[in-house]
mmCIF file of C-alpha atoms and ligand atoms in Angstrom:
data_model
loop_
_atom_site.group_PDB
_atom_site.id
_atom_site.type_symbol
_atom_site.label_atom_id
_atom_site.label_comp_id
_atom_site.label_asym_id
_atom_site.label_seq_id
_atom_site.Cartn_x
_atom_site.Cartn_y
_atom_site.Cartn_z
ATOM 1 C CA MET A 12 0.000 0.000 0.000
ATOM 2 C CA ILE A 13 1.307 3.429 -0.895
ATOM 3 C CA VAL A 14 0.267 6.537 1.025
ATOM 4 C CA VAL A 15 0.775 9.582 -1.202
ATOM 5 C CA MET A 16 1.173 12.769 0.878
ATOM 6 C CA LYS A 17 0.000 16.143 -0.414
ATOM 7 C CA ALA A 18 2.697 18.409 -1.924
ATOM 8 C CA ASP A 19 2.339 20.778 1.058
ATOM 9 C CA ALA A 20 2.223 18.074 3.746
ATOM 10 C CA THR A 21 4.282 19.078 6.771
ATOM 11 C CA ALA A 22 7.098 17.022 8.273
ATOM 12 C CA ALA A 23 4.897 16.486 11.343
ATOM 13 C CA GLN A 24 2.053 15.100 9.192
ATOM 14 C CA ILE A 25 4.448 12.756 7.397
ATOM 15 C CA GLU A 26 5.868 11.547 10.696
ATOM 16 C CA HIS A 27 2.377 11.110 12.115
ATOM 17 C CA MET A 28 1.300 8.959 9.157
ATOM 18 C CA ALA A 29 4.482 6.859 9.388
ATOM 19 C CA ASP A 30 3.707 6.246 13.090
ATOM 20 C CA HIS A 31 0.089 5.462 12.253
ATOM 21 C CA ILE A 32 1.198 2.882 9.651
ATOM 22 C CA ALA A 33 3.600 1.310 12.172
ATOM 23 C CA ALA A 34 0.824 1.160 14.774
ATOM 24 C CA LEU A 35 -1.255 -0.816 12.253
ATOM 25 C CA GLY A 36 1.484 -3.450 12.135
ATOM 26 C CA LEU A 37 2.969 -2.391 8.781
ATOM 27 C CA LYS A 38 6.485 -1.147 8.130
ATOM 28 C CA PRO A 39 6.539 2.475 6.930
ATOM 29 C CA GLN A 40 9.157 3.501 4.428
ATOM 30 C CA VAL A 41 9.223 7.212 3.723
ATOM 31 C CA ILE A 42 10.331 8.178 0.215
ATOM 32 C CA HIS A 43 10.970 11.898 -0.319
ATOM 33 C CA GLY A 44 10.436 12.900 -3.955
ATOM 34 C CA THR A 45 11.140 16.258 -5.580
ATOM 35 C CA HIS A 46 7.545 17.382 -5.300
ATOM 36 C CA GLN A 47 5.835 14.953 -3.012
ATOM 37 C CA THR A 48 6.543 12.445 -0.292
ATOM 38 C CA VAL A 49 5.108 8.955 -0.429
ATOM 39 C CA ILE A 50 5.092 6.385 2.360
ATOM 40 C CA ALA A 51 5.213 2.723 1.377
ATOM 41 C CA ALA A 52 3.345 0.640 3.945
ATOM 42 C CA ILE A 53 5.035 -2.749 3.746
ATOM 43 C CA GLY A 54 3.235 -5.824 5.027
ATOM 44 C CA GLU A 55 0.021 -7.724 4.496
ATOM 45 C CA GLU A 56 -2.709 -5.593 2.980
ATOM 46 C CA ARG A 57 -5.944 -6.089 4.826
ATOM 47 C CA PRO A 58 -9.406 -5.040 3.745
ATOM 48 C CA GLY A 59 -10.343 -1.685 5.242
ATOM 49 C CA LEU A 60 -6.792 -0.308 5.502
ATOM 50 C CA THR A 61 -7.355 2.256 2.751
ATOM 51 C CA GLU A 62 -10.362 3.645 4.618
ATOM 52 C CA VAL A 63 -8.318 3.893 7.839
ATOM 53 C CA LEU A 64 -5.384 5.724 6.232
ATOM 54 C CA GLU A 65 -7.162 7.978 3.744
ATOM 55 C CA PRO A 66 -8.595 10.524 6.223
ATOM 56 C CA GLY A 67 -5.120 11.200 7.727
ATOM 57 C CA GLU A 68 -4.077 14.848 7.689
ATOM 58 C CA GLY A 69 -1.794 15.702 4.779
ATOM 59 C CA VAL A 70 -2.795 12.537 2.874
ATOM 60 C CA GLU A 71 -3.639 12.992 -0.800
ATOM 61 C CA LYS A 72 -4.553 9.398 -1.619
ATOM 62 C CA VAL A 73 -3.908 5.796 -0.676
ATOM 63 C CA LEU A 74 -3.069 3.301 -3.404
ATOM 64 C CA PRO A 75 -3.517 -0.387 -2.691
ATOM 65 C CA ILE A 76 -0.974 -2.588 -4.457
ATOM 66 C CA MET A 77 -2.815 -5.860 -4.134
ATOM 67 C CA SER A 78 -6.391 -6.435 -5.281
ATOM 68 C CA PRO A 79 -9.065 -6.324 -2.554
ATOM 69 C CA TYR A 80 -10.059 -9.905 -3.346
ATOM 70 C CA LYS A 81 -7.470 -12.504 -2.414
ATOM 71 C CA ARG A 82 -8.737 -16.003 -3.099
ATOM 72 C CA ALA A 83 -10.274 -14.982 -6.422
ATOM 73 C CA SER A 84 -7.136 -13.174 -7.524
ATOM 74 C CA SER A 85 -4.587 -14.462 -10.011
ATOM 75 C CA GLU A 86 -1.947 -12.703 -7.877
ATOM 76 C CA LEU A 87 -2.231 -15.477 -5.296
ATOM 77 C CA LYS A 88 -3.166 -18.443 -7.507
ATOM 78 C CA ARG A 89 -1.599 -18.536 -10.938
ATOM 79 C CA GLU A 90 -2.973 -21.805 -12.321
ATOM 80 C CA ARG A 91 -6.443 -21.540 -13.792
ATOM 81 C CA THR A 92 -9.353 -23.092 -11.968
ATOM 82 C CA VAL A 93 -11.304 -25.761 -13.833
ATOM 83 C CA VAL A 94 -14.747 -26.305 -12.334
ATOM 84 C CA LYS A 95 -15.988 -29.872 -12.820
ATOM 85 C CA ALA A 96 -19.491 -31.214 -12.315
ATOM 86 C CA ARG A 97 -20.100 -34.619 -13.954
ATOM 87 C CA GLY A 98 -19.343 -34.163 -17.668
ATOM 88 C CA LEU A 99 -19.401 -30.376 -17.399
ATOM 89 C CA GLU A 100 -15.914 -28.879 -17.244
ATOM 90 C CA VAL A 101 -15.539 -25.126 -17.269
ATOM 91 C CA GLY A 102 -12.115 -23.523 -17.521
ATOM 92 C CA GLY A 103 -10.212 -26.085 -19.563
ATOM 93 C CA ARG A 104 -9.336 -26.006 -23.260
ATOM 94 C CA ARG A 105 -12.791 -27.202 -24.205
ATOM 95 C CA VAL A 106 -15.453 -24.498 -24.138
ATOM 96 C CA ALA A 107 -18.520 -25.764 -22.292
ATOM 97 C CA VAL A 108 -22.100 -25.155 -23.343
ATOM 98 C CA ILE A 109 -24.841 -24.998 -20.723
ATOM 99 C CA ALA A 110 -28.269 -24.842 -22.344
ATOM 100 C CA GLY A 111 -31.918 -25.210 -21.484
ATOM 101 C CA PRO A 112 -35.118 -23.320 -20.894
ATOM 102 C CA CYS A 113 -35.390 -20.257 -18.697
ATOM 103 C CA SER A 114 -37.863 -22.120 -16.470
ATOM 104 C CA VAL A 115 -38.458 -25.817 -16.068
ATOM 105 C CA GLU A 116 -42.019 -26.180 -17.318
ATOM 106 C CA SER A 117 -42.829 -29.894 -17.311
ATOM 107 C CA GLU A 118 -41.044 -33.224 -17.088
ATOM 108 C CA GLU A 119 -41.797 -34.084 -20.722
ATOM 109 C CA GLN A 120 -40.436 -30.706 -21.861
ATOM 110 C CA ILE A 121 -37.198 -30.836 -19.909
ATOM 111 C CA VAL A 122 -36.427 -34.483 -20.676
ATOM 112 C CA ALA A 123 -37.067 -34.152 -24.422
ATOM 113 C CA LEU A 124 -35.116 -30.892 -24.629
ATOM 114 C CA ALA A 125 -32.223 -32.289 -22.576
ATOM 115 C CA ARG A 126 -31.892 -35.208 -25.019
ATOM 116 C CA ARG A 127 -31.735 -32.854 -27.987
ATOM 117 C CA LEU A 128 -29.322 -30.451 -26.353
ATOM 118 C CA LYS A 129 -27.001 -33.264 -25.366
ATOM 119 C CA ALA A 130 -27.007 -34.612 -28.921
ATOM 120 C CA LEU A 131 -26.119 -31.118 -30.162
ATOM 121 C CA GLY A 132 -23.121 -30.687 -27.849
ATOM 122 C CA ALA A 133 -24.338 -29.317 -24.508
ATOM 123 C CA THR A 134 -22.673 -30.688 -21.379
ATOM 124 C CA GLY A 135 -24.754 -28.749 -18.871
ATOM 125 C CA LEU A 136 -28.543 -28.442 -18.596
ATOM 126 C CA ARG A 137 -29.926 -25.173 -17.267
ATOM 127 C CA GLY A 138 -33.475 -24.558 -16.112
ATOM 128 C CA GLY A 139 -34.975 -22.539 -13.301
ATOM 129 C CA ALA A 140 -37.096 -24.211 -10.643
ATOM 130 C CA PHE A 141 -36.941 -21.156 -8.391
ATOM 131 C CA LYS A 142 -37.450 -18.077 -10.561
ATOM 132 C CA PRO A 143 -36.557 -14.526 -9.526
ATOM 133 C CA ARG A 144 -39.235 -12.577 -11.386
ATOM 134 C CA THR A 145 -39.512 -8.815 -11.581
ATOM 135 C CA SER A 146 -43.255 -9.059 -10.987
ATOM 136 C CA PRO A 147 -44.699 -11.072 -8.083
ATOM 137 C CA TYR A 148 -47.568 -12.048 -10.418
ATOM 138 C CA SER A 149 -45.264 -13.811 -12.932
ATOM 139 C CA PHE A 150 -44.608 -17.573 -12.820
ATOM 140 C CA GLN A 151 -42.329 -18.213 -9.836
ATOM 141 C CA GLY A 152 -41.129 -21.687 -10.839
ATOM 142 C CA HIS A 153 -42.145 -25.252 -9.946
ATOM 143 C CA LYS A 154 -39.744 -25.201 -6.991
ATOM 144 C CA GLU A 155 -38.939 -28.694 -5.614
ATOM 145 C CA LEU A 156 -41.118 -30.332 -8.233
ATOM 146 C CA GLY A 157 -39.026 -28.553 -10.891
ATOM 147 C CA LEU A 158 -35.840 -29.830 -9.244
ATOM 148 C CA LYS A 159 -37.189 -33.369 -9.450
ATOM 149 C CA MET A 160 -37.904 -32.855 -13.167
ATOM 150 C CA LEU A 161 -34.307 -31.706 -13.656
ATOM 151 C CA ALA A 162 -33.057 -34.773 -11.785
ATOM 152 C CA THR A 163 -35.103 -36.980 -14.131
ATOM 153 C CA ALA A 164 -33.570 -35.211 -17.148
ATOM 154 C CA ARG A 165 -30.120 -35.852 -15.685
ATOM 155 C CA ALA A 166 -30.919 -39.519 -15.095
ATOM 156 C CA GLU A 167 -31.960 -39.765 -18.767
ATOM 157 C CA THR A 168 -29.023 -37.877 -20.282
ATOM 158 C CA GLY A 169 -26.176 -37.568 -17.767
ATOM 159 C CA LEU A 170 -26.114 -33.792 -18.297
ATOM 160 C CA ALA A 171 -24.974 -31.761 -15.278
ATOM 161 C CA ILE A 172 -27.798 -29.689 -13.798
ATOM 162 C CA VAL A 173 -27.248 -25.952 -13.360
ATOM 163 C CA THR A 174 -30.115 -24.335 -11.483
ATOM 164 C CA GLU A 175 -30.721 -21.247 -9.422
ATOM 165 C CA VAL A 176 -31.008 -21.072 -5.666
ATOM 166 C CA MET A 177 -32.580 -17.901 -4.336
ATOM 167 C CA ALA A 178 -32.479 -18.178 -0.558
ATOM 168 C CA PRO A 179 -29.920 -19.452 1.965
ATOM 169 C CA GLU A 180 -32.513 -21.732 3.563
ATOM 170 C CA HIS A 181 -33.130 -23.442 0.195
ATOM 171 C CA VAL A 182 -29.471 -24.293 -0.391
ATOM 172 C CA PRO A 183 -29.581 -27.804 1.177
ATOM 173 C CA MET A 184 -32.682 -28.705 -0.856
ATOM 174 C CA VAL A 185 -31.413 -27.357 -4.190
ATOM 175 C CA ALA A 186 -27.980 -28.905 -3.568
ATOM 176 C CA GLU A 187 -29.649 -32.295 -3.216
ATOM 177 C CA TYR A 188 -30.705 -32.184 -6.881
ATOM 178 C CA ALA A 189 -28.331 -29.741 -8.610
ATOM 179 C CA ASP A 190 -24.772 -30.251 -9.810
ATOM 180 C CA VAL A 191 -24.083 -26.504 -9.990
ATOM 181 C CA LEU A 192 -25.833 -23.893 -7.853
ATOM 182 C CA GLN A 193 -26.589 -20.740 -9.787
ATOM 183 C CA ILE A 194 -26.706 -17.433 -7.941
ATOM 184 C CA GLY A 195 -28.741 -14.968 -9.951
ATOM 185 C CA ALA A 196 -27.845 -11.420 -10.868
ATOM 186 C CA ARG A 197 -30.368 -10.057 -8.379
ATOM 187 C CA ASN A 198 -28.687 -12.003 -5.584
ATOM 188 C CA MET A 199 -25.032 -11.327 -6.381
ATOM 189 C CA GLN A 200 -24.664 -9.340 -3.186
ATOM 190 C CA ASN A 201 -26.865 -11.524 -1.002
ATOM 191 C CA TYR A 202 -23.978 -12.335 1.296
ATOM 192 C CA GLN A 203 -25.801 -14.943 3.367
ATOM 193 C CA LEU A 204 -26.730 -16.785 0.186
ATOM 194 C CA LEU A 205 -23.124 -16.599 -1.058
ATOM 195 C CA GLN A 206 -21.896 -18.039 2.236
ATOM 196 C CA ALA A 207 -24.513 -20.782 2.251
ATOM 197 C CA VAL A 208 -23.508 -21.767 -1.296
ATOM 198 C CA GLY A 209 -19.893 -21.652 -0.165
ATOM 199 C CA ASP A 210 -20.739 -24.085 2.639
ATOM 200 C CA SER A 211 -22.702 -26.431 0.355
ATOM 201 C CA GLY A 212 -19.612 -27.935 -1.255
ATOM 202 C CA LYS A 213 -21.324 -27.734 -4.669
ATOM 203 C CA PRO A 214 -19.826 -25.818 -7.609
ATOM 204 C CA ALA A 215 -21.314 -22.373 -8.037
ATOM 205 C CA CYS A 216 -22.187 -20.271 -11.071
ATOM 206 C CA LEU A 217 -22.243 -16.679 -9.882
ATOM 207 C CA LYS A 218 -23.991 -14.226 -12.184
ATOM 208 C CA ARG A 219 -22.864 -10.633 -12.296
ATOM 209 C CA GLY A 220 -25.225 -8.150 -10.686
ATOM 210 C CA MET A 221 -26.707 -5.876 -13.321
ATOM 211 C CA SER A 222 -25.082 -2.819 -11.775
ATOM 212 C CA ALA A 223 -22.071 -4.431 -10.136
ATOM 213 C CA THR A 224 -18.522 -3.383 -10.949
ATOM 214 C CA LEU A 225 -16.040 -6.162 -11.646
ATOM 215 C CA ASP A 226 -14.379 -5.571 -8.258
ATOM 216 C CA GLU A 227 -17.761 -6.054 -6.569
ATOM 217 C CA PHE A 228 -18.324 -9.170 -8.697
ATOM 218 C CA LEU A 229 -14.981 -10.650 -7.658
ATOM 219 C CA LEU A 230 -15.582 -9.744 -4.009
ATOM 220 C CA ALA A 231 -18.910 -11.583 -4.196
ATOM 221 C CA ALA A 232 -17.035 -14.638 -5.539
ATOM 222 C CA GLU A 233 -14.615 -14.177 -2.641
ATOM 223 C CA TYR A 234 -17.486 -14.823 -0.196
ATOM 224 C CA ILE A 235 -17.992 -18.295 -1.704
ATOM 225 C CA LEU A 236 -14.278 -19.071 -1.966
ATOM 226 C CA ASP A 237 -13.682 -17.880 1.578
ATOM 227 C CA ARG A 238 -15.977 -20.642 2.890
ATOM 228 C CA GLY A 239 -13.567 -23.204 1.455
ATOM 229 C CA ASN A 240 -15.445 -23.789 -1.812
ATOM 230 C CA PRO A 241 -12.962 -23.390 -4.707
ATOM 231 C CA ASP A 242 -15.420 -24.220 -7.498
ATOM 232 C CA VAL A 243 -16.770 -20.911 -8.673
ATOM 233 C CA MET A 244 -17.516 -19.823 -12.237
ATOM 234 C CA LEU A 245 -18.200 -16.180 -12.999
ATOM 235 C CA CYS A 246 -21.039 -15.443 -15.400
ATOM 236 C CA GLU A 247 -21.254 -12.197 -17.353
ATOM 237 C CA ARG A 248 -24.945 -11.763 -18.117
ATOM 238 C CA GLY A 249 -25.110 -8.102 -19.078
ATOM 239 C CA ILE A 250 -25.445 -4.855 -17.181
ATOM 240 C CA ARG A 251 -27.826 -1.896 -17.080
ATOM 241 C CA THR A 252 -26.785 1.029 -19.226
ATOM 242 C CA TYR A 253 -28.520 3.813 -21.149
ATOM 243 C CA GLU A 254 -28.788 1.517 -24.181
ATOM 244 C CA ASP A 255 -32.348 0.467 -24.841
ATOM 245 C CA HIS A 256 -31.956 -1.553 -28.021
ATOM 246 C CA THR A 257 -31.148 -4.611 -25.939
ATOM 247 C CA ARG A 258 -32.539 -5.805 -22.572
ATOM 248 C CA PHE A 259 -29.091 -5.404 -20.978
ATOM 249 C CA THR A 260 -25.706 -4.415 -22.393
ATOM 250 C CA LEU A 261 -23.350 -7.367 -22.758
ATOM 251 C CA PRO A 262 -19.778 -6.122 -22.123
ATOM 252 C CA LEU A 263 -17.463 -8.753 -23.538
ATOM 253 C CA ALA A 264 -14.278 -7.002 -22.387
ATOM 254 C CA THR A 265 -15.273 -8.532 -19.048
ATOM 255 C CA VAL A 266 -13.943 -11.871 -20.300
ATOM 256 C CA PRO A 267 -10.268 -10.979 -20.888
ATOM 257 C CA TYR A 268 -10.344 -8.579 -17.920
ATOM 258 C CA LEU A 269 -11.536 -11.270 -15.506
ATOM 259 C CA HIS A 270 -9.045 -13.732 -16.978
ATOM 260 C CA GLU A 271 -6.289 -11.249 -16.197
ATOM 261 C CA LYS A 272 -7.449 -10.518 -12.649
ATOM 262 C CA SER A 273 -8.692 -13.946 -11.645
ATOM 263 C CA HIS A 274 -8.039 -17.643 -12.130
ATOM 264 C CA LEU A 275 -11.779 -18.403 -12.094
ATOM 265 C CA PRO A 276 -13.449 -19.497 -15.347
ATOM 266 C CA VAL A 277 -15.772 -17.097 -17.132
ATOM 267 C CA VAL A 278 -19.184 -17.979 -18.545
ATOM 268 C CA VAL A 279 -21.087 -15.661 -20.905
ATOM 269 C CA ASP A 280 -24.895 -15.563 -21.038
ATOM 270 C CA PRO A 281 -25.901 -13.827 -24.282
ATOM 271 C CA SER A 282 -29.581 -14.672 -23.708
ATOM 272 C CA HIS A 283 -30.050 -12.366 -20.713
ATOM 273 C CA GLY A 284 -27.217 -10.192 -22.027
ATOM 274 C CA THR A 285 -29.201 -9.153 -25.095
ATOM 275 C CA GLY A 286 -32.798 -10.147 -24.387
ATOM 276 C CA LYS A 287 -33.248 -10.805 -28.102
ATOM 277 C CA ALA A 288 -33.175 -14.254 -29.657
ATOM 278 C CA ARG A 289 -31.698 -13.064 -32.974
ATOM 279 C CA LEU A 290 -28.691 -11.560 -31.175
ATOM 280 C CA VAL A 291 -27.856 -14.712 -29.229
ATOM 281 C CA VAL A 292 -25.946 -16.536 -31.976
ATOM 282 C CA PRO A 293 -23.732 -13.585 -33.019
ATOM 283 C CA MET A 294 -22.970 -12.659 -29.403
ATOM 284 C CA SER A 295 -22.137 -16.284 -28.628
ATOM 285 C CA ARG A 296 -19.601 -16.227 -31.439
ATOM 286 C CA ALA A 297 -18.176 -12.983 -30.054
ATOM 287 C CA ALA A 298 -18.003 -14.428 -26.526
ATOM 288 C CA ILE A 299 -15.968 -17.409 -27.732
ATOM 289 C CA ALA A 300 -13.670 -15.082 -29.663
ATOM 290 C CA ALA A 301 -13.190 -13.030 -26.475
ATOM 291 C CA GLY A 302 -12.085 -16.179 -24.625
ATOM 292 C CA ALA A 303 -15.210 -17.306 -22.749
ATOM 293 C CA ASP A 304 -14.823 -20.669 -21.004
ATOM 294 C CA ALA A 305 -18.516 -21.475 -21.328
ATOM 295 C CA LEU A 306 -21.780 -20.223 -22.769
ATOM 296 C CA MET A 307 -25.111 -20.269 -21.004
ATOM 297 C CA ILE A 308 -27.943 -20.287 -23.534
ATOM 298 C CA GLU A 309 -31.717 -20.296 -23.122
ATOM 299 C CA VAL A 310 -33.289 -22.826 -25.504
ATOM 300 C CA HIS A 311 -36.929 -23.932 -25.814
ATOM 301 C CA ASP A 312 -38.630 -26.073 -28.440
ATOM 302 C CA ASP A 313 -41.357 -23.413 -28.735
ATOM 303 C CA PRO A 314 -39.969 -20.057 -27.508
ATOM 304 C CA GLU A 315 -43.172 -18.238 -28.358
ATOM 305 C CA HIS A 316 -44.975 -20.230 -25.709
ATOM 306 C CA ALA A 317 -42.187 -20.352 -23.103
ATOM 307 C CA VAL A 318 -43.466 -19.357 -19.656
ATOM 308 C CA SER A 319 -40.547 -16.959 -19.171
ATOM 309 C CA ASP A 320 -37.967 -15.113 -21.272
ATOM 310 C CA GLY A 321 -39.345 -16.360 -24.610
ATOM 311 C CA ALA A 322 -38.098 -13.282 -26.502
ATOM 312 C CA GLN A 323 -34.472 -14.151 -25.762
ATOM 313 C CA THR A 324 -34.864 -17.897 -26.129
ATOM 314 C CA ILE A 325 -33.643 -19.730 -29.228
ATOM 315 C CA THR A 326 -34.950 -22.907 -30.831
ATOM 316 C CA PRO A 327 -32.992 -26.179 -30.915
ATOM 317 C CA ALA A 328 -32.401 -25.530 -34.658
ATOM 318 C CA ALA A 329 -30.771 -22.168 -33.888
ATOM 319 C CA PHE A 330 -28.832 -23.821 -31.070
ATOM 320 C CA LYS A 331 -27.456 -26.357 -33.533
ATOM 321 C CA GLN A 332 -26.262 -23.525 -35.757
ATOM 322 C CA LEU A 333 -24.821 -21.733 -32.714
ATOM 323 C CA VAL A 334 -22.722 -24.734 -31.718
ATOM 324 C CA GLU A 335 -21.507 -25.316 -35.275
ATOM 325 C CA GLN A 336 -20.441 -21.711 -35.721
ATOM 326 C CA CYS A 337 -18.911 -21.412 -32.263
ATOM 327 C CA ARG A 338 -16.936 -24.578 -32.901
ATOM 328 C CA ARG A 339 -15.218 -22.839 -35.813
ATOM 329 C CA ILE A 340 -14.532 -19.715 -33.766
ATOM 330 C CA ALA A 341 -13.208 -21.850 -30.902
ATOM 331 C CA GLU A 342 -10.715 -23.480 -33.236
ATOM 332 C CA ALA A 343 -9.426 -20.052 -34.257
ATOM 333 C CA VAL A 344 -8.624 -19.270 -30.605
ATOM 334 C CA ASP A 345 -7.080 -22.693 -29.896
ATOM 335 C CA ARG A 346 -10.097 -24.108 -28.109
ATOM 336 C CA THR A 347 -12.602 -26.842 -28.815
ATOM 337 C CA ILE A 348 -16.299 -27.211 -28.088
HETATM 338 C C1 PEP B 28 -31.712 -16.984 -15.450
HETATM 339 O O1 PEP B 28 -30.611 -17.507 -15.671
HETATM 340 O O2 PEP B 28 -32.785 -17.452 -15.856
HETATM 341 C C2 PEP B 28 -31.744 -15.689 -14.737
HETATM 342 C C3 PEP B 28 -32.805 -15.323 -14.026
HETATM 343 O O3 PEP B 28 -30.635 -14.961 -14.913
HETATM 344 P P1 PEP B 28 -30.144 -13.589 -14.243
HETATM 345 O O4 PEP B 28 -30.023 -13.853 -12.780
HETATM 346 O O5 PEP B 28 -28.830 -13.348 -14.927
HETATM 347 O O6 PEP B 28 -31.179 -12.547 -14.575
HETATM 348 MN MN1 MN B 29 -34.223 -16.369 -18.017
#
């Protein structure tokens, strides 16, 4: 951590800050420059130190050297994390595809769709049994019944089940059926939920909050990792901006940025990211080109009649095309699908 003193900071203020740093258990090293003095605070950076040092008299700013997240950071773990759940592997050379309806609607639907998706190259089956809906009057999901339907689809196909858990008290129940626990965008900063998922021992797919910065996103992942659960994938699903031509804005620079800052694998969800079915295939191609480790795609055999998110849901035929095209893009960036 570097404490930059103001150009007119007095010798007494500099000495006071050096003493303050020492009292915090760090070693102060005062460096007098031509215009300004800086004090290097040597030792382990702890969360909250910036806030303690910044109000000091004569202080211009405090610059942390290490990132605020530790376990999620590539500074502390260089080798990339590969999250494995049955046949679903996210973070290796092979790009994974997680596909399925927004909501689990019926057993016949999910089983038939799972068979098709598996045949077309998916290794993970998504589908919401607990649905976070903007309106309390919208379909809220089949809950445990929906989880049982997903379990049947897994028994039939072997696909790994990725499904959302919305409340800490539901984690044991959802974990009984799911292979990957999804934490939705609206819950990215539900710290008790993050901790409960961390304690579950199940891999997690953490979706980015729609107005979360990437530091906040990584700190949310840190909550799961900090409970001793190393299996976290980060999902970029689009953020709120002034753009109104798409449901959300899908920032793909997130992918290389997160790869630089973190060892955790990155999933891209172009379905929620665009909200428009016709944009899903092109943005999937772009996500693979940007280095995504997995795609999460909403697919339904009859999107027009899907109970949720039909407008952003593609058909199995479009999904087939998506996989074929992404396979070619993957090859160009030394990956496979
Ligand atoms: C979903 O995956 O169906 C979902 C609700 O996503 P998000 O939390 O990203 O809105
Ligand atoms: Mn959805």
